[in-house]
PDB file of C-alpha atoms in Angstrom:
ATOM      1  CA  ALA A1430     -12.174   8.212 -22.826  1.00  0.00           C
ATOM      2  CA  SER A1431     -11.750   9.739 -19.378  1.00  0.00           C
ATOM      3  CA  PRO A1432      -8.289  10.969 -18.281  1.00  0.00           C
ATOM      4  CA  LEU A1433      -8.126   8.091 -15.787  1.00  0.00           C
ATOM      5  CA  ALA A1434      -8.996   5.526 -18.444  1.00  0.00           C
ATOM      6  CA  ALA A1435      -6.444   7.023 -20.816  1.00  0.00           C
ATOM      7  CA  ALA A1436      -3.808   6.858 -18.086  1.00  0.00           C
ATOM      8  CA  ALA A1437      -4.626   3.200 -17.526  1.00  0.00           C
ATOM      9  CA  VAL A1438      -4.113   2.428 -21.197  1.00  0.00           C
ATOM     10  CA  LEU A1439      -0.800   4.308 -21.236  1.00  0.00           C
ATOM     11  CA  ASP A1440       0.338   2.382 -18.178  1.00  0.00           C
ATOM     12  CA  GLY A1441      -0.558  -0.958 -19.749  1.00  0.00           C
ATOM     13  CA  ARG A1442      -2.944  -1.908 -16.961  1.00  0.00           C
ATOM     14  CA  ARG A1443      -6.097  -3.958 -17.015  1.00  0.00           C
ATOM     15  CA  LEU A1444      -9.429  -2.132 -16.977  1.00  0.00           C
ATOM     16  CA  TYR A1445     -11.900  -4.056 -14.814  1.00  0.00           C
ATOM     17  CA  PRO A1446     -15.280  -4.405 -16.546  1.00  0.00           C
ATOM     18  CA  ARG A1447     -17.308  -5.015 -13.374  1.00  0.00           C
ATOM     19  CA  ARG A1448     -17.301  -3.648  -9.847  1.00  0.00           C
ATOM     20  CA  ALA A1449     -17.099  -7.222  -8.544  1.00  0.00           C
ATOM     21  CA  ASP A1450     -13.783  -7.636 -10.359  1.00  0.00           C
ATOM     22  CA  LEU A1451     -12.414  -4.613  -8.523  1.00  0.00           C
ATOM     23  CA  GLN A1452     -13.674  -5.862  -5.178  1.00  0.00           C
ATOM     24  CA  ALA A1453     -12.011  -9.227  -5.773  1.00  0.00           C
ATOM     25  CA  VAL A1454      -8.598  -7.513  -5.894  1.00  0.00           C
ATOM     26  CA  MET A1455      -8.824  -6.830  -2.147  1.00  0.00           C
ATOM     27  CA  ALA A1456     -11.406  -9.341  -0.858  1.00  0.00           C
ATOM     28  CA  VAL A1457     -10.233 -11.670   1.915  1.00  0.00           C
ATOM     29  CA  ASP A1458      -9.425 -14.943   0.161  1.00  0.00           C
ATOM     30  CA  ASP A1459      -8.704 -17.243   3.131  1.00  0.00           C
ATOM     31  CA  ALA A1460     -10.880 -16.359   6.100  1.00  0.00           C
ATOM     32  CA  VAL A1461      -9.340 -19.036   8.319  1.00  0.00           C
ATOM     33  CA  ARG A1462      -5.788 -17.838   7.732  1.00  0.00           C
ATOM     34  CA  THR A1463      -6.841 -14.227   8.215  1.00  0.00           C
ATOM     35  CA  ALA A1464      -8.484 -15.010  11.548  1.00  0.00           C
ATOM     36  CA  GLU A1465      -5.487 -16.997  12.756  1.00  0.00           C
ATOM     37  CA  LEU A1466      -3.141 -14.118  11.934  1.00  0.00           C
ATOM     38  CA  GLY A1467      -4.661 -12.079  14.756  1.00  0.00           C
ATOM     39  CA  ASP A1468      -2.548 -13.778  17.439  1.00  0.00           C
ATOM     40  CA  ALA A1469       0.621 -13.544  15.346  1.00  0.00           C
ATOM     41  CA  LEU A1470       0.015  -9.830  14.828  1.00  0.00           C
ATOM     42  CA  CYS A1471      -0.457  -9.201  18.545  1.00  0.00           C
ATOM     43  CA  ASP A1472       2.756 -11.081  19.359  1.00  0.00           C
ATOM     44  CA  GLN A1473       4.672  -9.237  16.648  1.00  0.00           C
ATOM     45  CA  ALA A1474       3.343  -5.880  17.852  1.00  0.00           C
ATOM     46  CA  ALA A1475       4.881  -6.508  21.276  1.00  0.00           C
ATOM     47  CA  ARG A1476       8.224  -7.503  19.757  1.00  0.00           C
ATOM     48  CA  ARG A1477       8.198  -4.521  17.442  1.00  0.00           C
ATOM     49  CA  GLU A1478       7.497  -2.106  20.281  1.00  0.00           C
ATOM     50  CA  ALA A1479      10.597  -3.296  22.114  1.00  0.00           C
ATOM     51  CA  ALA A1480      12.759  -3.129  18.970  1.00  0.00           C
ATOM     52  CA  HIS A1481      11.464   0.332  18.117  1.00  0.00           C
ATOM     53  CA  ARG A1482      12.221   1.657  21.591  1.00  0.00           C
ATOM     54  CA  ALA A1483      15.798   0.392  21.326  1.00  0.00           C
ATOM     55  CA  ASP A1484      16.486   1.743  17.814  1.00  0.00           C
ATOM     56  CA  PRO A1485      13.593   3.619  16.175  1.00  0.00           C
ATOM     57  CA  VAL A1486      15.479   4.719  13.059  1.00  0.00           C
ATOM     58  CA  GLY A1487      17.105   1.337  12.478  1.00  0.00           C
ATOM     59  CA  CYS A1488      13.798  -0.437  13.051  1.00  0.00           C
ATOM     60  CA  ALA A1489      11.994   1.755  10.517  1.00  0.00           C
ATOM     61  CA  ARG A1490      14.792   1.380   7.972  1.00  0.00           C
ATOM     62  CA  ARG A1491      14.746  -2.405   8.251  1.00  0.00           C
ATOM     63  CA  GLU A1492      10.964  -2.494   7.889  1.00  0.00           C
ATOM     64  CA  VAL A1493      10.982  -0.411   4.713  1.00  0.00           C
ATOM     65  CA  GLU A1494      13.714  -2.606   3.252  1.00  0.00           C
ATOM     66  CA  SER A1495      11.782  -5.731   4.249  1.00  0.00           C
ATOM     67  CA  ALA A1496       8.630  -4.391   2.598  1.00  0.00           C
ATOM     68  CA  MET A1497      10.460  -3.735  -0.668  1.00  0.00           C
ATOM     69  CA  ALA A1498      11.997  -7.213  -0.602  1.00  0.00           C
ATOM     70  CA  ALA A1499       8.583  -8.730   0.121  1.00  0.00           C
ATOM     71  CA  ALA A1500       7.065  -6.804  -2.791  1.00  0.00           C
ATOM     72  CA  ALA A1501       9.620  -8.308  -5.154  1.00  0.00           C
ATOM     73  CA  ARG A1502       8.925 -11.813  -3.845  1.00  0.00           C
ATOM     74  CA  VAL A1503       5.147 -11.496  -4.094  1.00  0.00           C
ATOM     75  CA  ALA A1504       5.349  -9.983  -7.574  1.00  0.00           C
ATOM     76  CA  ALA A1505       7.450 -12.998  -8.585  1.00  0.00           C
ATOM     77  CA  GLY A1506       4.637 -15.301  -7.470  1.00  0.00           C
ATOM     78  CA  LYS A1507       6.129 -16.394  -4.158  1.00  0.00           C
ATOM     79  CA  GLN A1508       4.133 -16.840  -0.947  1.00  0.00           C
ATOM     80  CA  LEU A1509       4.916 -14.981   2.270  1.00  0.00           C
ATOM     81  CA  ALA A1510       4.979 -16.898   5.544  1.00  0.00           C
ATOM     82  CA  ASP A1511       2.533 -15.859   8.246  1.00  0.00           C
ATOM     83  CA  ALA A1512       5.416 -14.414  10.285  1.00  0.00           C
ATOM     84  CA  ASP A1513       6.380 -12.182   7.358  1.00  0.00           C
ATOM     85  CA  VAL A1514       2.787 -11.037   6.891  1.00  0.00           C
ATOM     86  CA  ALA A1515       2.533 -10.232  10.609  1.00  0.00           C
ATOM     87  CA  GLU A1516       5.760  -8.220  10.510  1.00  0.00           C
ATOM     88  CA  LEU A1517       4.527  -6.236   7.536  1.00  0.00           C
ATOM     89  CA  GLY A1518       1.108  -5.689   9.073  1.00  0.00           C
ATOM     90  CA  CYS A1519       2.644  -4.239  12.226  1.00  0.00           C
ATOM     91  CA  ALA A1520       5.161  -2.146  10.287  1.00  0.00           C
ATOM     92  CA  LEU A1521       2.345  -0.464   8.355  1.00  0.00           C
ATOM     93  CA  GLY A1522       1.020   0.860  11.652  1.00  0.00           C
ATOM     94  CA  ASP A1523       4.094   3.092  12.004  1.00  0.00           C
ATOM     95  CA  VAL A1524       3.387   6.529  10.512  1.00  0.00           C
ATOM     96  CA  GLU A1525       6.938   7.176   9.306  1.00  0.00           C
ATOM     97  CA  VAL A1526       7.339   3.720   7.790  1.00  0.00           C
ATOM     98  CA  ARG A1527       3.992   4.112   6.074  1.00  0.00           C
ATOM     99  CA  ASP A1528       4.851   7.572   4.729  1.00  0.00           C
ATOM    100  CA  ILE A1529       8.022   6.207   3.141  1.00  0.00           C
ATOM    101  CA  LEU A1530       6.091   3.309   1.624  1.00  0.00           C
ATOM    102  CA  TYR A1531       3.606   5.703  -0.001  1.00  0.00           C
ATOM    103  CA  ALA A1532       6.519   6.937  -2.110  1.00  0.00           C
ATOM    104  CA  LEU A1533       6.862   3.507  -3.721  1.00  0.00           C
ATOM    105  CA  ALA A1534       3.703   4.303  -5.697  1.00  0.00           C
ATOM    106  CA  VAL A1535       5.561   6.837  -7.832  1.00  0.00           C
ATOM    107  CA  GLY A1536       8.862   4.980  -8.169  1.00  0.00           C
ATOM    108  CA  GLN A1537      10.265   2.302 -10.402  1.00  0.00           C
ATOM    109  CA  GLY A1538       8.787  -0.992  -9.287  1.00  0.00           C
ATOM    110  CA  ALA A1539       5.477   0.621  -8.290  1.00  0.00           C
ATOM    111  CA  GLY A1540       3.638  -2.381  -9.701  1.00  0.00           C
ATOM    112  CA  ASP A1541       5.460  -4.743  -7.342  1.00  0.00           C
ATOM    113  CA  ALA A1542       4.505  -2.606  -4.353  1.00  0.00           C
ATOM    114  CA  GLU A1543       0.872  -2.480  -5.430  1.00  0.00           C
ATOM    115  CA  THR A1544       0.820  -6.259  -5.748  1.00  0.00           C
ATOM    116  CA  LEU A1545       2.040  -6.497  -2.150  1.00  0.00           C
ATOM    117  CA  TRP A1546      -0.574  -4.056  -0.817  1.00  0.00           C
ATOM    118  CA  ALA A1547      -3.338  -6.006  -2.560  1.00  0.00           C
ATOM    119  CA  MET A1548      -2.065  -9.285  -1.112  1.00  0.00           C
ATOM    120  CA  LEU A1549      -1.909  -7.805   2.393  1.00  0.00           C
ATOM    121  CA  ALA A1550      -5.413  -6.374   2.007  1.00  0.00           C
ATOM    122  CA  ARG A1551      -6.672  -9.861   1.129  1.00  0.00           C
ATOM    123  CA  THR A1552      -4.778 -11.498   3.994  1.00  0.00           C
ATOM    124  CA  LEU A1553      -4.629  -9.220   7.045  1.00  0.00           C
ATOM    125  CA  PRO A1554      -7.541  -9.019   9.487  1.00  0.00           C
ATOM    126  CA  ALA A1555      -9.093  -5.738  10.588  1.00  0.00           C
ATOM    127  CA  PRO A1556      -7.885  -3.323  11.824  1.00  0.00           C
ATOM    128  CA  TRP A1557      -4.454  -4.064  10.317  1.00  0.00           C
ATOM    129  CA  ARG A1558      -5.726  -4.405   6.760  1.00  0.00           C
ATOM    130  CA  VAL A1559      -6.874  -0.784   6.609  1.00  0.00           C
ATOM    131  CA  GLU A1560      -3.338   0.512   6.036  1.00  0.00           C
ATOM    132  CA  ALA A1561      -2.775  -1.960   3.205  1.00  0.00           C
ATOM    133  CA  LEU A1562      -6.056  -0.845   1.644  1.00  0.00           C
ATOM    134  CA  VAL A1563      -5.064   2.827   1.798  1.00  0.00           C
ATOM    135  CA  LEU A1564      -1.627   2.099   0.337  1.00  0.00           C
ATOM    136  CA  LEU A1565      -3.360   0.161  -2.440  1.00  0.00           C
ATOM    137  CA  ALA A1566      -5.732   3.079  -3.015  1.00  0.00           C
ATOM    138  CA  PHE A1567      -2.921   5.615  -3.173  1.00  0.00           C
ATOM    139  CA  SER A1568      -0.920   3.439  -5.551  1.00  0.00           C
ATOM    140  CA  ALA A1569      -3.917   2.996  -7.843  1.00  0.00           C
ATOM    141  CA  TYR A1570      -4.811   6.698  -7.721  1.00  0.00           C
ATOM    142  CA  ALA A1571      -1.222   7.783  -8.377  1.00  0.00           C
ATOM    143  CA  ARG A1572      -1.153   5.613 -11.506  1.00  0.00           C
ATOM    144  CA  GLY A1573      -4.497   6.850 -12.781  1.00  0.00           C
ATOM    145  CA  ASP A1574      -6.689   3.913 -11.753  1.00  0.00           C
ATOM    146  CA  GLY A1575      -9.582   5.798 -10.185  1.00  0.00           C
ATOM    147  CA  PRO A1576     -12.041   2.878  -9.995  1.00  0.00           C
ATOM    148  CA  LEU A1577      -9.616   0.644  -8.082  1.00  0.00           C
ATOM    149  CA  ALA A1578      -8.670   3.548  -5.827  1.00  0.00           C
ATOM    150  CA  GLY A1579     -12.327   4.252  -5.082  1.00  0.00           C
ATOM    151  CA  VAL A1580     -13.229   0.673  -4.189  1.00  0.00           C
ATOM    152  CA  SER A1581     -10.100   0.370  -2.019  1.00  0.00           C
ATOM    153  CA  LEU A1582     -11.018   3.558  -0.163  1.00  0.00           C
ATOM    154  CA  GLU A1583     -14.575   2.350   0.395  1.00  0.00           C
ATOM    155  CA  ALA A1584     -13.211  -0.812   1.992  1.00  0.00           C
ATOM    156  CA  ALA A1585     -10.721   1.172   4.083  1.00  0.00           C
ATOM    157  CA  LEU A1586     -13.361   3.572   5.363  1.00  0.00           C
ATOM    158  CA  ARG A1587     -15.615   0.673   6.294  1.00  0.00           C
ATOM    159  CA  CYS A1588     -12.736  -0.622   8.449  1.00  0.00           C
ATOM    160  CA  ASP A1589     -11.984   2.805   9.917  1.00  0.00           C
ATOM    161  CA  PRO A1590     -14.385   5.649   9.076  1.00  0.00           C
ATOM    162  CA  ASP A1591     -12.042   8.165  10.733  1.00  0.00           C
ATOM    163  CA  HIS A1592      -8.861   7.201   8.873  1.00  0.00           C
ATOM    164  CA  ARG A1593      -7.330  10.558   7.878  1.00  0.00           C
ATOM    165  CA  MET A1594      -5.443   9.505   4.766  1.00  0.00           C
ATOM    166  CA  ALA A1595      -8.354   7.437   3.469  1.00  0.00           C
ATOM    167  CA  GLY A1596     -10.725  10.346   4.022  1.00  0.00           C
ATOM    168  CA  MET A1597      -8.399  12.811   2.331  1.00  0.00           C
ATOM    169  CA  LEU A1598      -7.837  10.572  -0.684  1.00  0.00           C
ATOM    170  CA  ASP A1599     -11.571   9.910  -0.960  1.00  0.00           C
ATOM    171  CA  ILE A1600     -12.322  13.639  -1.039  1.00  0.00           C
ATOM    172  CA  ALA A1601      -9.560  14.202  -3.586  1.00  0.00           C
ATOM    173  CA  LEU A1602     -10.911  11.428  -5.800  1.00  0.00           C
ATOM    174  CA  GLN A1603     -14.520  12.602  -5.520  1.00  0.00           C
ATOM    175  CA  THR A1604     -13.577  16.185  -6.378  1.00  0.00           C
ATOM    176  CA  GLY A1605     -11.503  15.164  -9.380  1.00  0.00           C
ATOM    177  CA  LEU A1606      -7.972  15.933  -8.214  1.00  0.00           C
ATOM    178  CA  ARG A1607      -5.642  14.740 -10.953  1.00  0.00           C
ATOM    179  CA  PRO A1608      -3.310  11.771 -10.390  1.00  0.00           C
ATOM    180  CA  GLU A1609      -0.364  14.029 -11.240  1.00  0.00           C
ATOM    181  CA  ASP A1610      -1.284  16.212  -8.267  1.00  0.00           C
ATOM    182  CA  ILE A1611      -1.901  13.380  -5.794  1.00  0.00           C
ATOM    183  CA  ARG A1612       1.552  12.007  -6.627  1.00  0.00           C
ATOM    184  CA  GLU A1613       3.075  15.077  -4.969  1.00  0.00           C
ATOM    185  CA  LEU A1614       2.200  13.534  -1.597  1.00  0.00           C
ATOM    186  CA  ALA A1615       5.063  11.107  -2.198  1.00  0.00           C
ATOM    187  CA  HIS A1616       7.589  13.906  -1.588  1.00  0.00           C
ATOM    188  CA  THR A1617       7.226  13.343   2.149  1.00  0.00           C
ATOM    189  CA  GLY A1618       8.212   9.707   1.729  1.00  0.00           C
ATOM    190  CA  TYR A1619      11.343  10.591  -0.220  1.00  0.00           C
ATOM    191  CA  ARG A1620      12.394  13.141   2.397  1.00  0.00           C
ATOM    192  CA  LEU A1621      11.883  10.629   5.199  1.00  0.00           C
ATOM    193  CA  ALA A1622      13.729   7.908   3.313  1.00  0.00           C
ATOM    194  CA  LYS A1623      16.730  10.194   2.960  1.00  0.00           C
ATOM    195  CA  ARG A1624      16.613  11.091   6.654  1.00  0.00           C
ATOM    196  CA  PHE A1625      16.379   7.441   7.686  1.00  0.00           C
ATOM    197  CA  GLY A1626      19.153   6.368   5.330  1.00  0.00           C
ATOM    198  CA  VAL A1627      17.025   3.995   3.286  1.00  0.00           C
ATOM    199  CA  ARG A1628      17.277   3.841  -0.498  1.00  0.00           C
ATOM    200  CA  ILE A1629      13.976   3.618  -2.337  1.00  0.00           C
ATOM    201  CA  PRO A1630      13.448   3.423  -6.115  1.00  0.00           C
ATOM    202  CA  PRO A1631      13.727   6.712  -8.036  1.00  0.00           C
ATOM    203  CA  ARG A1632      10.604   8.449  -9.243  1.00  0.00           C
ATOM    204  CA  ARG A1633       9.228   7.608 -12.647  1.00  0.00           C
ATOM    205  CA  PRO A1634       7.230  10.087 -14.779  1.00  0.00           C
ATOM    206  CA  PHE A1635       3.455   9.825 -14.667  1.00  0.00           C
ATOM    207  CA  GLY A1636       2.088   7.730 -17.519  1.00  0.00           C
ATOM    208  CA  ARG A1637       5.214   5.643 -17.933  1.00  0.00           C
ATOM    209  CA  ARG A1638       4.503   1.962 -17.487  1.00  0.00           C
ATOM    210  CA  ALA A1639       5.264   0.594 -14.019  1.00  0.00           C
ATOM    211  CA  CYS A1640       7.808  -2.186 -13.737  1.00  0.00           C
TER     212      CYS A1640
END
């Protein structure tokens, strides 16, 4: 078995037998809802801009905390309201918020976060969904799921061929960079979380099953 397949078995994750099964993880599942979210996202972007100008650190801290709470709700099988999805979609557009959220992929509760990124990838319209796709790809890669990471990156690069993180992860995956090495990118997120005063789950060793 390949190192990535072995890591998947250690982590207790499903191995998808067909490419179509992988694509279904992130495929838009309600085109009408996704289209209608466009207006809500534009309205939320304007509100967020004003809130961020007034208190950038507090705004980012609240958004990270909201994302973690949303991950727990989604993992428990609960639905997010359109307003919550719009808030998350806009928050992912903030570089510092996004960098902190990348760190969730290597922490306790990584599985909950990945469930949220997949849900957002299936729900958000372009261009907002690209960040959810890249977070999903990083989470999958960091846990040793190369096939899911690859399909997520393909979808992200179709949305935005110039996306830096997607391009970097794609090159790393294609050249065989180990999951243990890609996980080191999460250090930035932990440093930012400390600076912003937000508590995120502690790191878990590679190969230990995600909660």
